[in-house]
Amino acid sequence: MEKFIVEQCGPLKGSVRIGGAKNAVLPVLAGALLTENACFIRDVPNLSDVEAMGELLTSLGASIEWNRQEGIINVVVDDLKQNEAEYELVGKLRASFLIMGPLLARLGEVKVPLPGGCAIGTRPVDLHLKGMAALGAQIEQAHGFMTAKAKKLKGAKIYLDFPSVGATENILMAAVLAEGQTIVENCAIEPEIVDLANFLNAAGADIRGAGTDTVKINGVKYMKGTDHTVIPDRIEAGTYMVAAAITRGDLNINNVVMDHVKPVTAKLKEVNMHVEETPQGIRVYHKGNNRVIASDIKTLPYPGFPTDMQAPFMSLLVTAAGTSVITESIFENRFMQVGELKRMGADIKIESRSAVVEGVKHLTGAQVRATDLRAGAALVLAGLQAEGSTEISDIYHIDRGYQDLDTQLNKLGASVTRC
């Protein structure tokens, strides 16, 4: 198994370009199953999750060509016949469940195992199934598989009990080929939802209101191919923003949509960092020798503070002056990095769904394990400021969501060795 050896470093300096968003690419790839001509998807990050989604689509009959150097995937799904996903492929990533909507819409029947992904808490698919049933599908569960059948999906009015990103995406994709109009209320408004809608509209769909809590989808009969560039990854951008803060550095982070990182920007300013918009993206830098100061955080659906940034930001607050309280309201098991940070000298107490972080003056390097994707990134960030060496195992989690994180950090002045 590969691992990272992270050495304490000085202030990170330089520029880094943010790649396409993993959480936008995966639903767009699933959405390509609705089309009958070639789709060119650009700015695709070279990640293991993208690889897994490509394998899944290939198993269903799609033809995929991936130019990793250029970051372009060409998807052709002109002869889609397979409606059952393999258990081994679906178990690799959570986003695999997003094939349900497209396959149901195009083939009238789909059989999908319950999905895998990071063990950060229960993420039930009941809202996905509620949406499919509202559109006229019959749902059955047996032997670990979910089966949905419908001779023809029909538009409906759907209210989501919680603004689930995955359910919104799945319902949206299922509805584009349904008869009549579908209205989805209390849906997620994340930028990745907007990106998916833009892709589908370019391919012939009629979706209005993406990015608001009510989306209207007028069903169409046919979806064509298209050329689409995915949005920048706001979580990758946020991670480098925090890296600048942790090392008291000065980074230009390019290819960033400023609106997408507003909550991270606001919190960095609260803790004593400077964030400025630039023509290419943003600049994050620290002035003077003062420690960053404590701040309270509560994760919320977009446009609130993203749950994916909770662990990386905790690595900053563990050495901040004062006491911080971090409340996780999205997933109930997303403090898995806490035990590892405590091995490095952090002072953190868990109280229900909140973590009380008492800032310490410094961390020390230790042997730690990446328990999930964002926890792994948090440990890398902690290692940048810890005295001595930090050895991080199970870094395959990190490779799921960050392309060449070690190489990029080293270009900025870090010392991260992949062993």
Coordinates of C-alpha atoms in Angstrom, one line a residue:
M1 CA 0.0 0.0 0.0
E2 CA 1.2 3.5 -0.8
K3 CA 1.7 6.1 1.9
F4 CA 2.7 9.8 2.2
I5 CA 5.7 11.0 4.2
V6 CA 5.0 14.7 5.0
E7 CA 7.7 16.9 6.5
Q8 CA 7.1 20.2 8.3
C9 CA 7.6 23.0 5.8
G10 CA 7.7 26.8 5.7
P11 CA 5.2 29.1 4.1
L12 CA 3.8 27.7 0.8
K13 CA 4.2 30.1 -2.1
G14 CA 3.4 30.2 -5.8
S15 CA 0.5 29.3 -8.0
V16 CA -1.7 26.3 -8.4
R17 CA -4.4 25.6 -11.0
I18 CA -7.6 23.9 -9.8
G19 CA -8.9 21.1 -11.9
G20 CA -12.4 20.0 -12.8
A21 CA -14.8 19.1 -10.0
K22 CA -15.0 15.4 -9.1
N23 CA -18.5 15.9 -7.8
A24 CA -19.5 17.5 -11.2
V25 CA -17.7 15.0 -13.5
L26 CA -19.4 11.9 -11.9
P27 CA -23.0 13.0 -12.5
V28 CA -22.2 14.3 -15.9
L29 CA -20.7 10.9 -16.9
A30 CA -23.9 9.3 -15.6
G31 CA -26.0 11.8 -17.6
A32 CA -24.1 10.8 -20.7
L33 CA -26.1 7.5 -20.6
L34 CA -29.1 9.5 -21.7
T35 CA -27.5 10.6 -25.0
E36 CA -27.2 8.7 -28.3
N37 CA -24.3 10.6 -29.8
A38 CA -20.7 11.4 -28.7
C39 CA -20.2 13.5 -25.6
F40 CA -16.9 15.3 -25.0
I41 CA -16.3 16.1 -21.4
R42 CA -13.4 18.4 -20.7
D43 CA -11.3 19.4 -17.7
V44 CA -11.7 15.9 -16.2
P45 CA -9.4 15.2 -13.3
N46 CA -7.4 12.0 -13.3
L47 CA -8.9 10.4 -10.2
S48 CA -9.6 6.9 -9.1
D49 CA -13.3 7.7 -8.7
V50 CA -13.5 8.9 -12.3
E51 CA -11.8 5.7 -13.3
A52 CA -14.3 3.7 -11.4
M53 CA -17.3 5.5 -13.0
G54 CA -15.7 4.9 -16.5
E55 CA -15.4 1.2 -15.8
L56 CA -19.1 1.2 -14.7
L57 CA -20.3 2.9 -17.8
T58 CA -18.2 0.6 -20.0
S59 CA -19.8 -2.4 -18.4
L60 CA -23.2 -1.0 -19.3
G61 CA -22.3 -0.8 -23.0
A62 CA -20.8 2.7 -23.3
S63 CA -17.6 3.3 -25.3
I64 CA -15.2 5.5 -23.5
E65 CA -11.9 7.1 -24.6
W66 CA -10.0 9.1 -21.9
N67 CA -7.1 11.4 -22.8
R68 CA -5.8 11.8 -19.3
Q69 CA -3.1 14.2 -20.3
E70 CA -5.6 16.6 -21.9
G71 CA -8.3 15.8 -19.4
I72 CA -10.9 14.9 -22.0
I73 CA -13.3 12.0 -21.9
N74 CA -15.2 11.0 -25.1
V75 CA -18.4 9.0 -24.2
V76 CA -20.6 7.3 -26.8
V77 CA -23.7 5.4 -25.7
D78 CA -25.4 4.5 -29.0
D79 CA -26.1 0.9 -28.1
L80 CA -27.1 0.8 -24.5
K81 CA -28.6 -2.6 -23.6
Q82 CA -27.3 -3.6 -20.2
N83 CA -29.5 -2.4 -17.4
E84 CA -27.9 -4.2 -14.4
A85 CA -24.8 -2.8 -12.7
E86 CA -22.1 -5.1 -11.4
Y87 CA -21.8 -5.2 -7.6
E88 CA -18.0 -5.0 -7.6
L89 CA -18.1 -1.8 -9.7
V90 CA -20.9 -0.1 -7.8
G91 CA -19.2 -0.8 -4.5
K92 CA -16.2 1.4 -5.4
L93 CA -18.0 4.8 -5.2
R94 CA -21.1 6.4 -3.9
A95 CA -21.9 8.2 -7.2
S96 CA -22.5 4.9 -8.9
F97 CA -26.1 5.1 -7.8
L98 CA -26.6 8.0 -10.2
I99 CA -26.9 5.6 -13.1
M100 CA -30.4 4.6 -11.8
G101 CA -32.2 7.7 -13.2
P102 CA -30.6 7.6 -16.7
L103 CA -31.0 3.9 -17.2
L104 CA -34.6 3.9 -16.0
A105 CA -35.4 6.8 -18.3
R106 CA -33.8 5.2 -21.3
L107 CA -34.4 1.5 -20.9
G108 CA -37.4 1.3 -18.6
E109 CA -35.8 -0.9 -16.1
V110 CA -32.6 -0.8 -13.9
K111 CA -31.1 -3.0 -11.3
V112 CA -28.5 -1.4 -9.1
P113 CA -26.7 -2.6 -5.9
L114 CA -26.6 -0.4 -2.9
P115 CA -23.6 2.0 -3.4
G116 CA -20.2 2.2 -1.7
G117 CA -17.9 5.1 -1.0
C118 CA -16.4 6.7 2.1
A119 CA -17.7 5.4 5.5
I120 CA -18.7 8.9 6.7
G121 CA -22.2 8.0 7.9
T122 CA -25.5 6.8 6.6
R123 CA -26.5 8.2 3.3
P124 CA -29.8 6.6 2.5
V125 CA -31.1 6.4 -1.0
D126 CA -34.8 6.7 0.0
L127 CA -35.1 10.2 -1.5
H128 CA -33.7 8.8 -4.8
L129 CA -36.3 6.1 -4.7
K130 CA -39.1 8.4 -3.7
G131 CA -38.4 10.5 -6.8
M132 CA -38.4 7.4 -9.1
A133 CA -41.7 6.2 -7.6
A134 CA -43.3 9.6 -8.1
L135 CA -42.3 9.5 -11.8
G136 CA -44.2 6.2 -12.1
A137 CA -41.6 3.5 -11.4
Q138 CA -42.2 0.4 -9.4
I139 CA -39.4 -0.1 -6.8
E140 CA -38.3 -3.5 -5.4
Q141 CA -35.4 -4.4 -3.0
A142 CA -34.0 -7.9 -2.8
H143 CA -30.6 -9.5 -2.3
G144 CA -28.8 -6.2 -1.9
F145 CA -30.1 -4.8 -5.2
M146 CA -32.7 -2.0 -5.9
T147 CA -34.8 -2.6 -9.0
A148 CA -36.9 0.1 -10.7
K149 CA -39.3 -0.5 -13.6
A150 CA -41.5 1.7 -15.6
K151 CA -42.9 1.4 -19.1
K152 CA -42.9 5.1 -19.4
L153 CA -42.0 7.7 -16.8
K154 CA -44.4 10.6 -16.4
G155 CA -43.8 14.0 -15.0
A156 CA -44.8 14.7 -11.4
K157 CA -44.5 17.2 -8.6
I158 CA -41.9 16.0 -6.1
Y159 CA -41.0 17.5 -2.8
L160 CA -37.7 16.4 -1.2
D161 CA -37.7 16.1 2.6
F162 CA -34.0 17.1 2.6
P163 CA -32.1 18.9 -0.2
S164 CA -30.1 15.9 -1.2
V165 CA -27.5 16.5 -3.9
G166 CA -27.6 12.9 -5.2
A167 CA -31.4 12.6 -5.1
T168 CA -31.7 15.9 -7.0
E169 CA -29.3 14.8 -9.7
N170 CA -30.9 11.3 -10.1
I171 CA -34.4 12.7 -10.3
L172 CA -33.4 15.4 -12.7
M173 CA -31.8 12.9 -15.0
A174 CA -34.8 10.5 -14.9
A175 CA -37.2 13.3 -15.6
V176 CA -35.6 14.7 -18.8
L177 CA -37.1 11.8 -20.9
A178 CA -40.4 11.6 -18.9
E179 CA -43.7 12.6 -20.4
G180 CA -44.8 16.1 -19.4
Q181 CA -43.4 18.4 -16.7
T182 CA -41.7 17.5 -13.5
I183 CA -41.3 20.0 -10.7
V184 CA -38.8 19.2 -7.9
E185 CA -39.2 21.3 -4.8
N186 CA -36.7 21.7 -1.9
C187 CA -34.0 20.4 -4.1
A188 CA -30.2 20.9 -3.7
I189 CA -28.7 24.1 -5.1
E190 CA -25.0 23.2 -5.3
P191 CA -23.0 24.4 -8.2
E192 CA -22.6 20.8 -9.3
I193 CA -26.4 20.7 -9.8
V194 CA -26.2 23.7 -12.1
D195 CA -23.3 22.1 -14.0
L196 CA -25.2 18.9 -14.6
A197 CA -28.3 20.9 -15.8
N198 CA -26.1 22.9 -18.2
F199 CA -24.7 19.7 -19.6
L200 CA -28.1 18.1 -20.0
N201 CA -29.6 21.2 -21.6
A202 CA -26.8 21.4 -24.1
A203 CA -27.6 17.8 -24.9
G204 CA -31.3 18.6 -25.6
A205 CA -33.0 18.6 -22.2
D206 CA -35.3 21.4 -21.1
I207 CA -34.4 22.2 -17.4
R208 CA -35.2 25.5 -15.8
G209 CA -34.4 26.8 -12.3
A210 CA -31.2 24.8 -11.5
G211 CA -29.4 26.5 -8.7
T212 CA -32.7 27.4 -7.0
D213 CA -34.8 25.2 -4.7
T214 CA -37.4 24.6 -7.4
V215 CA -36.4 23.0 -10.7
K216 CA -38.8 22.4 -13.6
I217 CA -38.1 19.8 -16.2
N218 CA -40.1 19.5 -19.4
G219 CA -39.6 16.1 -20.8
V220 CA -38.1 15.6 -24.3
K221 CA -38.0 12.6 -26.6
Y222 CA -34.4 12.5 -27.5
M223 CA -31.0 13.5 -26.1
K224 CA -28.1 14.2 -28.4
G225 CA -24.3 14.4 -27.8
T226 CA -22.6 17.6 -26.7
D227 CA -19.3 19.2 -25.7
H228 CA -19.0 20.2 -22.0
T229 CA -16.4 21.6 -19.7
V230 CA -17.0 20.9 -16.1
I231 CA -16.7 23.6 -13.4
P232 CA -13.6 23.9 -11.2
D233 CA -13.5 21.8 -8.0
R234 CA -14.5 24.1 -5.1
I235 CA -13.3 21.6 -2.5
E236 CA -9.9 21.2 -4.0
A237 CA -9.7 25.0 -4.1
G238 CA -10.7 25.2 -0.5
T239 CA -8.1 22.7 0.5
Y240 CA -5.3 24.8 -1.1
M241 CA -6.8 27.9 0.6
V242 CA -6.5 26.2 3.9
A243 CA -3.0 25.0 3.0
A244 CA -1.9 28.6 2.6
A245 CA -3.4 29.5 6.0
I246 CA -1.8 26.5 7.8
T247 CA 1.7 27.3 6.5
R248 CA 1.1 31.1 6.8
G249 CA 1.9 31.2 3.1
D250 CA 1.0 33.2 0.0
L251 CA -0.8 31.3 -2.8
N252 CA -2.4 32.3 -6.0
I253 CA -5.2 29.7 -6.6
N254 CA -6.3 29.8 -10.3
N255 CA -9.4 28.5 -12.1
V256 CA -11.7 29.2 -9.1
V257 CA -15.3 30.5 -9.1
M258 CA -15.2 33.0 -6.3
D259 CA -18.9 32.5 -5.5
H260 CA -18.4 28.8 -5.0
V261 CA -15.9 29.3 -2.2
K262 CA -17.6 32.1 -0.3
P263 CA -18.1 30.2 3.0
V264 CA -14.5 29.1 3.1
T265 CA -13.4 32.6 2.2
A266 CA -15.5 34.1 5.0
K267 CA -14.0 31.7 7.6
L268 CA -10.4 32.3 6.5
K269 CA -11.0 36.0 6.9
E270 CA -12.4 35.4 10.4
V271 CA -9.3 33.5 11.5
N272 CA -6.9 36.3 10.4
M273 CA -6.1 35.4 6.7
H274 CA -6.3 37.7 3.7
V275 CA -8.3 36.6 0.6
E276 CA -8.4 38.6 -2.6
E277 CA -10.0 38.0 -5.9
T278 CA -7.5 38.0 -8.9
P279 CA -8.1 38.0 -12.6
Q280 CA -7.1 34.2 -12.6
G281 CA -8.8 33.2 -9.4
I282 CA -8.0 34.1 -5.8
R283 CA -5.0 34.9 -3.6
V284 CA -4.7 33.7 0.0
Y285 CA -2.0 35.1 2.2
H286 CA -0.9 35.8 5.8
K287 CA 0.5 39.0 7.1
G288 CA 2.7 39.3 10.2
N289 CA 3.6 36.6 12.7
N290 CA 0.3 36.3 14.6
R291 CA -1.3 32.9 15.0
V292 CA -4.6 32.4 13.3
I293 CA -7.5 32.7 15.8
A294 CA -10.3 30.3 16.7
S295 CA -13.6 30.3 14.8
D296 CA -16.8 28.3 15.1
I297 CA -18.1 26.3 12.1
K298 CA -21.4 24.6 11.3
T299 CA -21.7 22.5 8.1
L300 CA -24.8 23.1 6.1
P301 CA -26.0 22.4 2.6
Y302 CA -24.8 24.9 -0.1
P303 CA -24.4 27.9 0.2
G304 CA -23.4 27.1 3.8
F305 CA -20.1 25.8 4.9
P306 CA -19.4 22.5 3.0
T307 CA -19.2 19.3 4.9
D308 CA -16.3 18.3 2.7
M309 CA -14.2 21.2 4.1
Q310 CA -14.9 20.4 7.7
A311 CA -12.0 18.1 8.2
P312 CA -9.4 20.2 6.3
F313 CA -10.4 23.3 8.2
M314 CA -10.2 21.4 11.5
S315 CA -6.5 20.9 10.8
L316 CA -6.1 24.7 10.7
L317 CA -8.0 25.3 13.9
V318 CA -6.1 22.8 16.0
T319 CA -3.2 25.3 16.2
A320 CA -5.4 28.4 16.3
A321 CA -5.4 30.7 19.3
G322 CA -8.5 30.0 21.4
T323 CA -11.3 27.5 21.4
S324 CA -13.3 26.5 18.2
V325 CA -16.5 24.5 18.0
I326 CA -17.2 22.6 14.8
T327 CA -20.7 21.2 14.4
E328 CA -21.3 18.6 11.7
S329 CA -24.9 18.7 10.6
I330 CA -24.7 16.7 7.4
F331 CA -23.1 13.4 8.3
E332 CA -23.1 11.8 11.7
N333 CA -19.8 10.0 11.4
R334 CA -17.6 12.7 9.9
F335 CA -15.1 13.3 12.7
M336 CA -13.0 10.2 11.9
Q337 CA -9.9 12.4 11.5
V338 CA -10.1 13.5 15.2
G339 CA -8.4 10.4 16.6
E340 CA -5.6 10.7 14.1
L341 CA -5.1 14.5 14.8
K342 CA -5.0 13.7 18.5
R343 CA -2.1 11.3 17.8
M344 CA -0.3 14.4 16.5
G345 CA -1.0 16.4 19.6
A346 CA -4.3 18.1 18.9
D347 CA -6.7 18.8 21.8
I348 CA -10.2 17.9 20.6
K349 CA -13.2 16.6 22.4
I350 CA -16.3 15.2 20.7
E351 CA -19.7 16.1 22.1
S352 CA -22.5 14.6 20.1
R353 CA -22.2 16.1 16.7
S354 CA -19.8 18.9 17.7
A355 CA -16.1 18.9 18.1
V356 CA -14.5 21.3 20.7
V357 CA -11.1 22.2 19.5
E358 CA -8.6 23.8 22.0
G359 CA -5.8 25.4 20.0
V360 CA -2.3 24.1 20.8
K361 CA 0.9 25.8 19.9
H362 CA 2.2 23.0 17.7
L363 CA 1.6 19.5 16.4
T364 CA 4.2 16.7 16.2
G365 CA 4.6 14.2 13.4
A366 CA 3.1 10.7 13.9
Q367 CA 2.0 7.6 12.1
V368 CA -1.6 8.2 11.1
R369 CA -4.2 6.7 8.7
A370 CA -6.5 8.3 6.1
T371 CA -9.9 7.0 7.1
D372 CA -11.7 8.7 4.2
L373 CA -11.1 11.2 1.4
R374 CA -11.4 14.5 3.2
A375 CA -9.9 13.2 6.5
G376 CA -6.9 12.1 4.5
A377 CA -6.5 15.6 3.0
A378 CA -6.8 17.0 6.6
L379 CA -3.9 14.8 7.7
V380 CA -1.7 16.0 4.9
L381 CA -2.4 19.6 5.9
A382 CA -1.7 18.8 9.5
G383 CA 1.6 17.2 8.5
L384 CA 2.7 20.5 6.8
Q385 CA 2.8 22.2 10.2
A386 CA 3.7 19.3 12.5
E387 CA 7.3 19.1 13.9
G388 CA 9.2 16.2 12.3
S389 CA 7.7 13.6 9.9
T390 CA 4.1 12.5 9.5
E391 CA 3.5 9.1 7.9
I392 CA 0.0 8.8 6.3
S393 CA -1.2 5.3 5.3
D394 CA -4.3 4.4 3.2
I395 CA -3.8 7.3 0.8
Y396 CA -5.9 5.6 -1.9
H397 CA -8.7 7.6 -0.2
I398 CA -6.9 10.8 -1.0
D399 CA -6.4 9.8 -4.7
R400 CA -10.1 9.5 -5.0
G401 CA -10.6 13.2 -4.9
Y402 CA -7.2 15.0 -5.4
Q403 CA -5.1 14.7 -8.5
D404 CA -1.4 14.7 -7.8
L405 CA -1.8 16.4 -4.4
D406 CA 1.8 15.5 -3.4
T407 CA 3.2 16.8 -6.6
Q408 CA 1.2 20.1 -6.5
L409 CA 2.2 20.8 -2.9
N410 CA 5.8 20.1 -3.6
K411 CA 5.8 22.7 -6.3
L412 CA 4.6 25.2 -3.8
G413 CA 7.4 24.4 -1.3
A414 CA 6.1 21.4 0.7
S415 CA 7.9 18.1 1.2
V416 CA 5.5 15.3 0.5
T417 CA 6.9 11.9 -0.6
R418 CA 4.8 9.1 -2.0
C419 CA 6.2 5.7 -0.9

